[in-house]
Amino acid sequence: MNDIDINILLKYISKQADRNEIELVNAWLEKSEANRDEFLMLKKIHLSHKEVAAINSIKEEESWERLKLRTIDKKKKFRLRTFYKVAAVLLPFLIVIGLLRNKNTDVVTSQEHPFNKNLTYIIFPDGTTHNLLNHKYQEFDYSKYGTIYKDSTNLLVINSSAKEKEGTDQFTIVTPLGGDYDFFLPDGSKVILNSLSKLSYPIRFTNNIRKISLTGEAFFEVSKDKKKPFIVETQFAQVKVLGTSFNVNAYESDEYNEVTLVEGHVKVNNSSNETFLIPGKQAICSRKNIILVRDVDVNIYTSWTRGIFEFNKMSLKKITTSLERWYNIKFSFADSTIENKKFTGAFKKGTSIESILNFIEETTNVKFIKKNDIVYVVEK
């Protein structure tokens, strides 16, 4: 495919590429608009396959089967299957004859899209802002720091011209209601930032630590560096690692923060306590400086990174809090007994809020009554 191995592109799209392969693909994408067009078409094919795979990966218990019947458009699912099968056959030929190009993808400039807080955006050290448009190639100059661009895979790259003393200036990425965003930090660590979240970090890690701050939720895959520990600061705790993958849930409105470890080891501490986690463990850090540790299914707490809302015996209060952050809707419970009722199920992101609430109604003894902008949760 135009001087690049298609297998490397597929690894890049599926987020399995190593650092060298990432740099190779980025350089290839920068060469021409034609390369970016070919890449976008390949990614579209891959995402269609991924959507079908996500649908089929949901557990097969009766309630999950019922959920799939209600929340997945069967005709759409069939079209996606057919599309991917055809693409798998035709792709090698399309690559050879160069028919993957789509001339509708344009370089996006800041002038074409005025600042909009309904989009993911970056806040520069001087307080100015710029939108980061999802799924579009984008490049713009920021005179003090050089060229900043987001490539076709949502990878944010800052080609810094900053002096060493300016290296600690903080950039902040902010996600809107119902949106997430994935990018790489200056050390190569990967971040997936969930809805209504913000993460601040320096343009480069110049000291003997890699420190960032988080409000909201994010999943991290940290690049290993024994000389520079990686630290995530939240309102109730500090998470310290050398190289690992973990999820942090730390919204300002919550009564506690959650740190869920997928791989490696992390230390979680606050002003009074500290604990060490191994994979499959979750630390719950409260406003009162208490840290509790429990066993969890990490797939439940990272399902949002795979495009699925997954709940396992979770309280309705916690579920509706998550739904509020994605659907711009408010819930009000008749009493605390209803808040604590448990629910198990899963939904694809993008499922209508009406379908989600209807299914919860059918599998529990609660009812949702919408009045104006508030959904009241009452017992049947």
Short mmCIF file of C-alpha atoms in Angstrom, two decimals:
data_model
loop_
_atom_site.label_atom_id
_atom_site.label_comp_id
_atom_site.label_asym_id
_atom_site.label_seq_id
_atom_site.Cartn_x
_atom_site.Cartn_y
_atom_site.Cartn_z
CA MET A 1 0.00 0.00 0.00
CA ASN A 2 2.02 2.92 -1.29
CA ASP A 3 5.35 2.11 0.42
CA ILE A 4 3.91 0.79 3.69
CA ASP A 5 3.02 -2.70 4.89
CA ILE A 6 -0.75 -3.04 5.29
CA ASN A 7 -0.16 -5.27 8.34
CA ILE A 8 1.50 -2.36 10.12
CA LEU A 9 -1.49 -0.15 9.31
CA LEU A 10 -3.86 -2.78 10.70
CA LYS A 11 -1.79 -3.04 13.89
CA TYR A 12 -1.87 0.75 14.18
CA ILE A 13 -5.64 0.91 13.71
CA SER A 14 -6.23 -1.86 16.27
CA LYS A 15 -3.89 -0.07 18.72
CA GLN A 16 -1.37 -2.93 18.78
CA ALA A 17 1.52 -1.14 17.07
CA ASP A 18 4.75 -0.49 18.92
CA ARG A 19 6.39 2.93 19.14
CA ASN A 20 8.48 2.47 15.97
CA GLU A 21 5.46 1.35 13.97
CA ILE A 22 3.45 4.30 15.26
CA GLU A 23 6.15 6.71 14.09
CA LEU A 24 6.34 4.95 10.72
CA VAL A 25 2.59 5.25 10.13
CA ASN A 26 2.51 8.89 11.27
CA ALA A 27 5.29 9.74 8.82
CA TRP A 28 3.42 7.93 6.04
CA LEU A 29 0.19 9.80 6.85
CA GLU A 30 1.98 13.13 6.66
CA LYS A 31 3.32 12.44 3.16
CA SER A 32 0.09 13.03 1.27
CA GLU A 33 -3.65 13.49 1.42
CA ALA A 34 -3.98 10.35 -0.71
CA ASN A 35 -2.31 8.30 2.02
CA ARG A 36 -4.70 9.72 4.60
CA ASP A 37 -7.69 8.93 2.37
CA GLU A 38 -6.56 5.33 1.94
CA PHE A 39 -6.01 5.04 5.67
CA LEU A 40 -9.46 6.41 6.53
CA MET A 41 -11.16 3.89 4.26
CA LEU A 42 -9.15 1.03 5.77
CA LYS A 43 -10.05 2.25 9.25
CA LYS A 44 -13.73 2.45 8.31
CA ILE A 45 -13.65 -1.21 7.23
CA HIS A 46 -11.89 -2.19 10.45
CA LEU A 47 -14.34 -0.25 12.64
CA SER A 48 -17.29 -1.93 10.94
CA HIS A 49 -15.79 -5.31 11.79
CA LYS A 50 -15.04 -4.15 15.34
CA GLU A 51 -18.65 -3.08 15.87
CA VAL A 52 -19.90 -6.52 14.91
CA ALA A 53 -17.29 -8.17 17.15
CA ALA A 54 -18.33 -6.01 20.11
CA ILE A 55 -21.94 -6.99 19.60
CA ASN A 56 -21.08 -10.68 19.49
CA SER A 57 -18.82 -10.54 22.54
CA ILE A 58 -21.64 -9.69 24.95
CA LYS A 59 -22.35 -12.57 27.36
CA GLU A 60 -24.85 -15.17 26.37
CA GLU A 61 -27.09 -15.32 29.47
CA GLU A 62 -30.80 -14.90 28.85
CA SER A 63 -30.92 -11.28 29.95
CA TRP A 64 -28.06 -10.42 27.61
CA GLU A 65 -29.78 -12.13 24.69
CA ARG A 66 -32.93 -10.13 25.39
CA LEU A 67 -30.83 -6.99 25.59
CA LYS A 68 -29.28 -7.61 22.19
CA LEU A 69 -32.72 -8.14 20.67
CA ARG A 70 -33.85 -4.79 22.02
CA THR A 71 -30.76 -2.62 21.59
CA ILE A 72 -29.21 -3.79 18.33
CA ASP A 73 -30.70 -3.09 14.95
CA LYS A 74 -30.57 -6.53 13.30
CA LYS A 75 -30.69 -5.12 9.81
CA LYS A 76 -27.76 -2.86 10.55
CA LYS A 77 -25.84 -5.77 12.05
CA PHE A 78 -26.46 -7.84 8.91
CA ARG A 79 -25.31 -4.99 6.68
CA LEU A 80 -22.10 -4.65 8.69
CA ARG A 81 -21.38 -8.37 8.45
CA THR A 82 -21.97 -8.32 4.70
CA PHE A 83 -19.85 -5.18 4.28
CA TYR A 84 -16.89 -6.66 6.11
CA LYS A 85 -17.06 -9.99 4.24
CA VAL A 86 -17.10 -8.19 0.91
CA ALA A 87 -14.33 -5.84 2.01
CA ALA A 88 -12.15 -8.77 3.11
CA VAL A 89 -12.37 -10.19 -0.40
CA LEU A 90 -11.99 -6.96 -2.33
CA LEU A 91 -9.48 -5.09 -0.17
CA PRO A 92 -6.29 -6.51 -1.75
CA PHE A 93 -7.57 -5.62 -5.22
CA LEU A 94 -8.71 -2.18 -4.13
CA ILE A 95 -5.28 -1.50 -2.71
CA VAL A 96 -3.53 -2.58 -5.90
CA ILE A 97 -5.62 -0.45 -8.22
CA GLY A 98 -5.78 2.51 -5.83
CA LEU A 99 -9.55 2.67 -5.42
CA LEU A 100 -9.52 3.29 -1.68
CA ARG A 101 -9.13 7.03 -2.10
CA ASN A 102 -11.93 9.29 -1.02
CA LYS A 103 -11.47 12.90 -2.08
CA ASN A 104 -13.94 14.27 0.47
CA THR A 105 -11.41 14.33 3.36
CA ASP A 106 -9.88 17.77 3.72
CA VAL A 107 -7.27 19.23 5.99
CA VAL A 108 -9.15 21.05 8.73
CA THR A 109 -8.08 24.46 9.93
CA SER A 110 -9.13 26.28 13.06
CA GLN A 111 -10.77 28.98 10.95
CA GLU A 112 -13.24 26.45 9.50
CA HIS A 113 -14.48 25.40 12.93
CA PRO A 114 -15.00 28.11 15.56
CA PHE A 115 -14.49 27.06 19.17
CA ASN A 116 -17.28 24.80 20.40
CA LYS A 117 -17.36 23.26 23.88
CA ASN A 118 -19.54 20.45 22.54
CA LEU A 119 -16.37 19.09 20.92
CA THR A 120 -13.21 17.79 22.54
CA TYR A 121 -10.80 20.69 22.88
CA ILE A 122 -7.32 21.59 24.06
CA ILE A 123 -6.54 24.44 26.46
CA PHE A 124 -3.11 25.97 25.91
CA PRO A 125 -0.86 27.25 28.73
CA ASP A 126 -1.88 30.84 27.99
CA GLY A 127 -5.60 29.98 28.31
CA THR A 128 -6.49 29.95 24.61
CA THR A 129 -8.47 26.99 23.27
CA HIS A 130 -8.75 24.99 20.07
CA ASN A 131 -11.22 22.27 19.06
CA LEU A 132 -9.92 18.77 18.38
CA LEU A 133 -12.30 17.40 15.79
CA ASN A 134 -13.09 13.71 15.98
CA HIS A 135 -12.10 11.51 13.03
CA LYS A 136 -10.64 14.34 10.93
CA TYR A 137 -7.06 15.11 10.04
CA GLN A 138 -6.17 18.42 11.60
CA GLU A 139 -3.11 20.61 11.87
CA PHE A 140 -2.56 24.07 13.27
CA ASP A 141 0.33 26.24 14.43
CA TYR A 142 0.68 27.54 17.93
CA SER A 143 3.48 30.07 17.69
CA LYS A 144 4.99 29.47 21.13
CA TYR A 145 5.08 25.67 20.91
CA GLY A 146 5.27 24.76 17.22
CA THR A 147 3.00 22.58 15.12
CA ILE A 148 0.20 20.67 16.82
CA TYR A 149 -1.87 18.16 14.91
CA LYS A 150 -4.28 15.29 15.34
CA ASP A 151 -3.89 12.59 12.73
CA SER A 152 -6.47 10.29 11.20
CA THR A 153 -6.48 7.97 14.23
CA ASN A 154 -7.15 10.67 16.85
CA LEU A 155 -3.47 10.69 17.86
CA LEU A 156 -2.60 14.13 19.18
CA VAL A 157 0.98 15.11 18.31
CA ILE A 158 2.83 18.20 19.46
CA ASN A 159 6.01 18.91 17.49
CA SER A 160 7.50 21.16 20.12
CA SER A 161 9.66 24.18 19.50
CA ALA A 162 9.44 25.12 23.17
CA LYS A 163 12.54 25.86 25.17
CA GLU A 164 13.45 23.58 28.05
CA LYS A 165 12.22 26.06 30.68
CA GLU A 166 8.82 26.09 28.98
CA GLY A 167 8.55 22.31 29.06
CA THR A 168 6.52 22.29 32.26
CA ASP A 169 3.74 24.49 30.88
CA GLN A 170 0.47 22.57 31.10
CA PHE A 171 -1.82 21.55 28.26
CA THR A 172 -5.34 20.36 29.13
CA ILE A 173 -7.55 18.06 27.04
CA VAL A 174 -11.29 18.38 27.79
CA THR A 175 -13.96 15.97 26.54
CA PRO A 176 -17.61 16.99 26.11
CA LEU A 177 -20.84 15.33 27.18
CA GLY A 178 -21.20 11.98 25.42
CA GLY A 179 -17.74 11.95 23.87
CA ASP A 180 -14.40 10.25 24.53
CA TYR A 181 -10.95 10.84 23.10
CA ASP A 182 -7.75 8.85 22.81
CA PHE A 183 -4.26 10.27 22.48
CA PHE A 184 -0.62 9.78 23.48
CA LEU A 185 1.34 11.70 26.09
CA PRO A 186 4.88 13.01 25.38
CA ASP A 187 6.44 9.81 26.78
CA GLY A 188 4.38 7.54 24.51
CA SER A 189 1.85 6.56 27.19
CA LYS A 190 -1.64 6.09 25.79
CA VAL A 191 -4.73 7.73 27.30
CA ILE A 192 -8.42 7.17 26.58
CA LEU A 193 -10.35 10.03 28.17
CA ASN A 194 -14.01 9.42 28.96
CA SER A 195 -16.98 11.80 28.70
CA LEU A 196 -16.95 15.09 30.68
CA SER A 197 -13.33 14.64 31.73
CA LYS A 198 -10.16 16.70 31.61
CA LEU A 199 -6.50 15.78 31.80
CA SER A 200 -3.59 18.21 32.23
CA TYR A 201 0.00 17.39 31.31
CA PRO A 202 3.25 19.18 30.35
CA ILE A 203 4.50 19.40 26.79
CA ARG A 204 7.41 17.25 27.93
CA PHE A 205 8.37 15.46 31.13
CA THR A 206 11.56 17.28 32.08
CA ASN A 207 12.12 16.20 35.70
CA ASN A 208 12.52 12.75 37.28
CA ILE A 209 8.75 12.13 37.31
CA ARG A 210 5.92 12.08 34.80
CA LYS A 211 3.08 13.84 36.59
CA ILE A 212 -0.39 14.54 35.19
CA SER A 213 -3.72 15.50 36.78
CA LEU A 214 -7.14 14.03 36.04
CA THR A 215 -10.72 15.05 36.70
CA GLY A 216 -13.21 12.52 35.36
CA GLU A 217 -12.34 9.09 34.00
CA ALA A 218 -9.44 7.79 31.92
CA PHE A 219 -7.78 4.53 30.95
CA PHE A 220 -3.98 4.52 30.82
CA GLU A 221 -1.41 2.32 29.12
CA VAL A 222 1.82 3.67 30.59
CA SER A 223 5.18 3.39 28.82
CA LYS A 224 7.79 1.81 31.07
CA ASP A 225 10.53 4.06 32.42
CA LYS A 226 12.16 2.93 35.67
CA LYS A 227 13.89 6.28 36.07
CA LYS A 228 10.69 8.30 35.77
CA PRO A 229 7.65 7.05 37.70
CA PHE A 230 4.26 7.98 36.21
CA ILE A 231 1.92 9.78 38.61
CA VAL A 232 -1.79 10.52 38.19
CA GLU A 233 -3.20 13.04 40.65
CA THR A 234 -6.95 13.09 41.43
CA GLN A 235 -8.98 14.92 44.05
CA PHE A 236 -8.78 12.08 46.61
CA ALA A 237 -5.65 10.13 45.72
CA GLN A 238 -2.37 9.82 43.87
CA VAL A 239 -1.58 6.82 41.64
CA LYS A 240 2.09 5.98 41.04
CA VAL A 241 3.34 3.48 38.44
CA LEU A 242 6.39 2.64 36.33
CA GLY A 243 4.63 0.97 33.42
CA THR A 244 1.21 -0.67 33.42
CA SER A 245 -2.43 -0.34 32.34
CA PHE A 246 -5.20 0.82 34.65
CA ASN A 247 -8.45 2.77 34.84
CA VAL A 248 -9.07 5.82 37.04
CA ASN A 249 -12.57 7.12 37.77
CA ALA A 250 -12.35 10.46 39.56
CA TYR A 251 -15.29 12.75 38.77
CA GLU A 252 -15.60 15.80 41.00
CA SER A 253 -19.22 15.08 41.89
CA ASP A 254 -18.53 11.53 43.13
CA GLU A 255 -18.02 10.65 46.77
CA TYR A 256 -15.00 8.48 45.99
CA ASN A 257 -12.42 7.73 43.29
CA GLU A 258 -11.80 4.27 41.84
CA VAL A 259 -8.46 2.91 40.60
CA THR A 260 -8.81 -0.41 38.74
CA LEU A 261 -5.66 -2.29 37.77
CA VAL A 262 -5.56 -4.34 34.56
CA GLU A 263 -1.84 -5.13 34.26
CA GLY A 264 1.33 -4.45 36.26
CA HIS A 265 1.49 -2.89 39.73
CA VAL A 266 0.46 0.51 41.08
CA LYS A 267 0.69 2.32 44.38
CA VAL A 268 -2.34 4.33 45.49
CA ASN A 269 -1.95 6.82 48.31
CA ASN A 270 -3.49 9.87 49.94
CA SER A 271 -2.46 12.03 52.89
CA SER A 272 -3.15 9.23 55.41
CA ASN A 273 -2.92 5.84 53.71
CA GLU A 274 -1.30 3.92 50.89
CA THR A 275 -1.86 0.55 49.25
CA PHE A 276 -0.39 -1.52 46.43
CA LEU A 277 -2.61 -3.11 43.78
CA ILE A 278 -2.15 -6.24 41.69
CA PRO A 279 -4.22 -7.02 38.56
CA GLY A 280 -7.89 -7.63 39.28
CA LYS A 281 -7.90 -5.33 42.31
CA GLN A 282 -9.63 -1.97 42.71
CA ALA A 283 -8.84 0.77 45.22
CA ILE A 284 -11.74 2.93 46.41
CA CYS A 285 -10.51 6.28 47.75
CA SER A 286 -12.99 8.38 49.73
CA ARG A 287 -13.20 12.03 50.70
CA LYS A 288 -12.31 10.99 54.26
CA ASN A 289 -8.86 9.70 53.21
CA ILE A 290 -9.96 6.07 53.51
CA ILE A 291 -8.68 3.55 50.94
CA LEU A 292 -10.50 0.23 50.53
CA VAL A 293 -9.35 -2.58 48.22
CA ARG A 294 -11.61 -5.17 46.61
CA ASP A 295 -11.57 -7.83 43.87
CA VAL A 296 -13.36 -6.82 40.66
CA ASP A 297 -13.91 -7.97 37.09
CA VAL A 298 -11.74 -5.39 35.34
CA ASN A 299 -13.65 -5.88 32.08
CA ILE A 300 -16.69 -4.27 33.67
CA TYR A 301 -14.77 -1.14 34.63
CA THR A 302 -12.99 -0.80 31.28
CA SER A 303 -15.93 -1.73 29.01
CA TRP A 304 -16.47 1.94 28.13
CA THR A 305 -13.12 1.93 26.27
CA ARG A 306 -14.54 -0.79 23.99
CA GLY A 307 -17.74 1.09 23.17
CA ILE A 308 -19.97 -0.76 25.64
CA PHE A 309 -21.76 0.18 28.87
CA GLU A 310 -21.49 -2.96 30.99
CA PHE A 311 -23.01 -3.30 34.45
CA ASN A 312 -22.76 -6.26 36.83
CA LYS A 313 -24.99 -6.07 39.91
CA MET A 314 -24.43 -2.31 39.93
CA SER A 315 -26.67 0.11 41.81
CA LEU A 316 -29.17 2.09 39.78
CA LYS A 317 -27.72 5.25 41.30
CA LYS A 318 -24.30 4.55 39.85
CA ILE A 319 -25.72 3.45 36.51
CA THR A 320 -27.84 6.58 36.10
CA THR A 321 -24.86 8.77 37.05
CA SER A 322 -22.95 7.23 34.16
CA LEU A 323 -25.92 7.71 31.81
CA GLU A 324 -26.20 11.37 32.82
CA ARG A 325 -22.65 11.95 31.57
CA TRP A 326 -23.44 10.47 28.17
CA TYR A 327 -27.00 11.51 27.48
CA ASN A 328 -27.32 14.98 29.08
CA ILE A 329 -30.24 13.87 31.23
CA LYS A 330 -30.93 14.13 34.95
CA PHE A 331 -32.36 11.41 37.20
CA SER A 332 -34.22 11.87 40.47
CA PHE A 333 -34.94 8.93 42.79
CA ALA A 334 -38.04 8.66 44.96
CA ASP A 335 -35.95 7.25 47.82
CA SER A 336 -32.58 5.69 48.64
CA THR A 337 -34.02 2.15 48.57
CA ILE A 338 -34.57 2.51 44.82
CA GLU A 339 -31.09 4.01 44.36
CA ASN A 340 -29.52 0.86 45.77
CA LYS A 341 -31.39 -1.62 43.59
CA LYS A 342 -29.00 -3.68 41.44
CA PHE A 343 -28.98 -4.24 37.69
CA THR A 344 -26.94 -6.47 35.35
CA GLY A 345 -26.74 -5.87 31.61
CA ALA A 346 -24.86 -4.21 28.77
CA PHE A 347 -25.57 -1.66 26.05
CA LYS A 348 -23.66 -0.43 23.07
CA LYS A 349 -22.69 3.22 23.17
CA GLY A 350 -25.10 4.99 20.88
CA THR A 351 -28.12 2.96 22.02
CA SER A 352 -30.99 5.38 22.59
CA ILE A 353 -31.65 6.35 26.19
CA GLU A 354 -35.28 5.27 25.69
CA SER A 355 -34.20 1.72 24.79
CA ILE A 356 -31.89 1.53 27.79
CA LEU A 357 -34.54 2.71 30.24
CA ASN A 358 -37.19 0.43 28.73
CA PHE A 359 -34.97 -2.59 29.20
CA ILE A 360 -34.12 -1.70 32.80
CA GLU A 361 -37.85 -1.32 33.47
CA GLU A 362 -38.55 -4.78 32.06
CA THR A 363 -35.88 -6.49 34.17
CA THR A 364 -36.39 -4.66 37.47
CA ASN A 365 -39.35 -3.41 39.51
CA VAL A 366 -38.70 0.29 38.83
CA LYS A 367 -40.32 2.71 36.44
CA PHE A 368 -38.90 5.81 34.73
CA ILE A 369 -41.17 8.84 34.33
CA LYS A 370 -39.83 11.72 32.25
CA LYS A 371 -41.04 15.24 33.00
CA ASN A 372 -39.35 18.09 31.18
CA ASP A 373 -35.59 17.47 31.52
CA ILE A 374 -35.76 15.16 34.54
CA VAL A 375 -36.35 11.41 34.68
CA TYR A 376 -37.99 10.36 37.95
CA VAL A 377 -37.21 6.81 39.14
CA VAL A 378 -40.04 5.25 41.15
CA GLU A 379 -41.06 1.78 42.25
CA LYS A 380 -43.64 -0.05 40.13
#
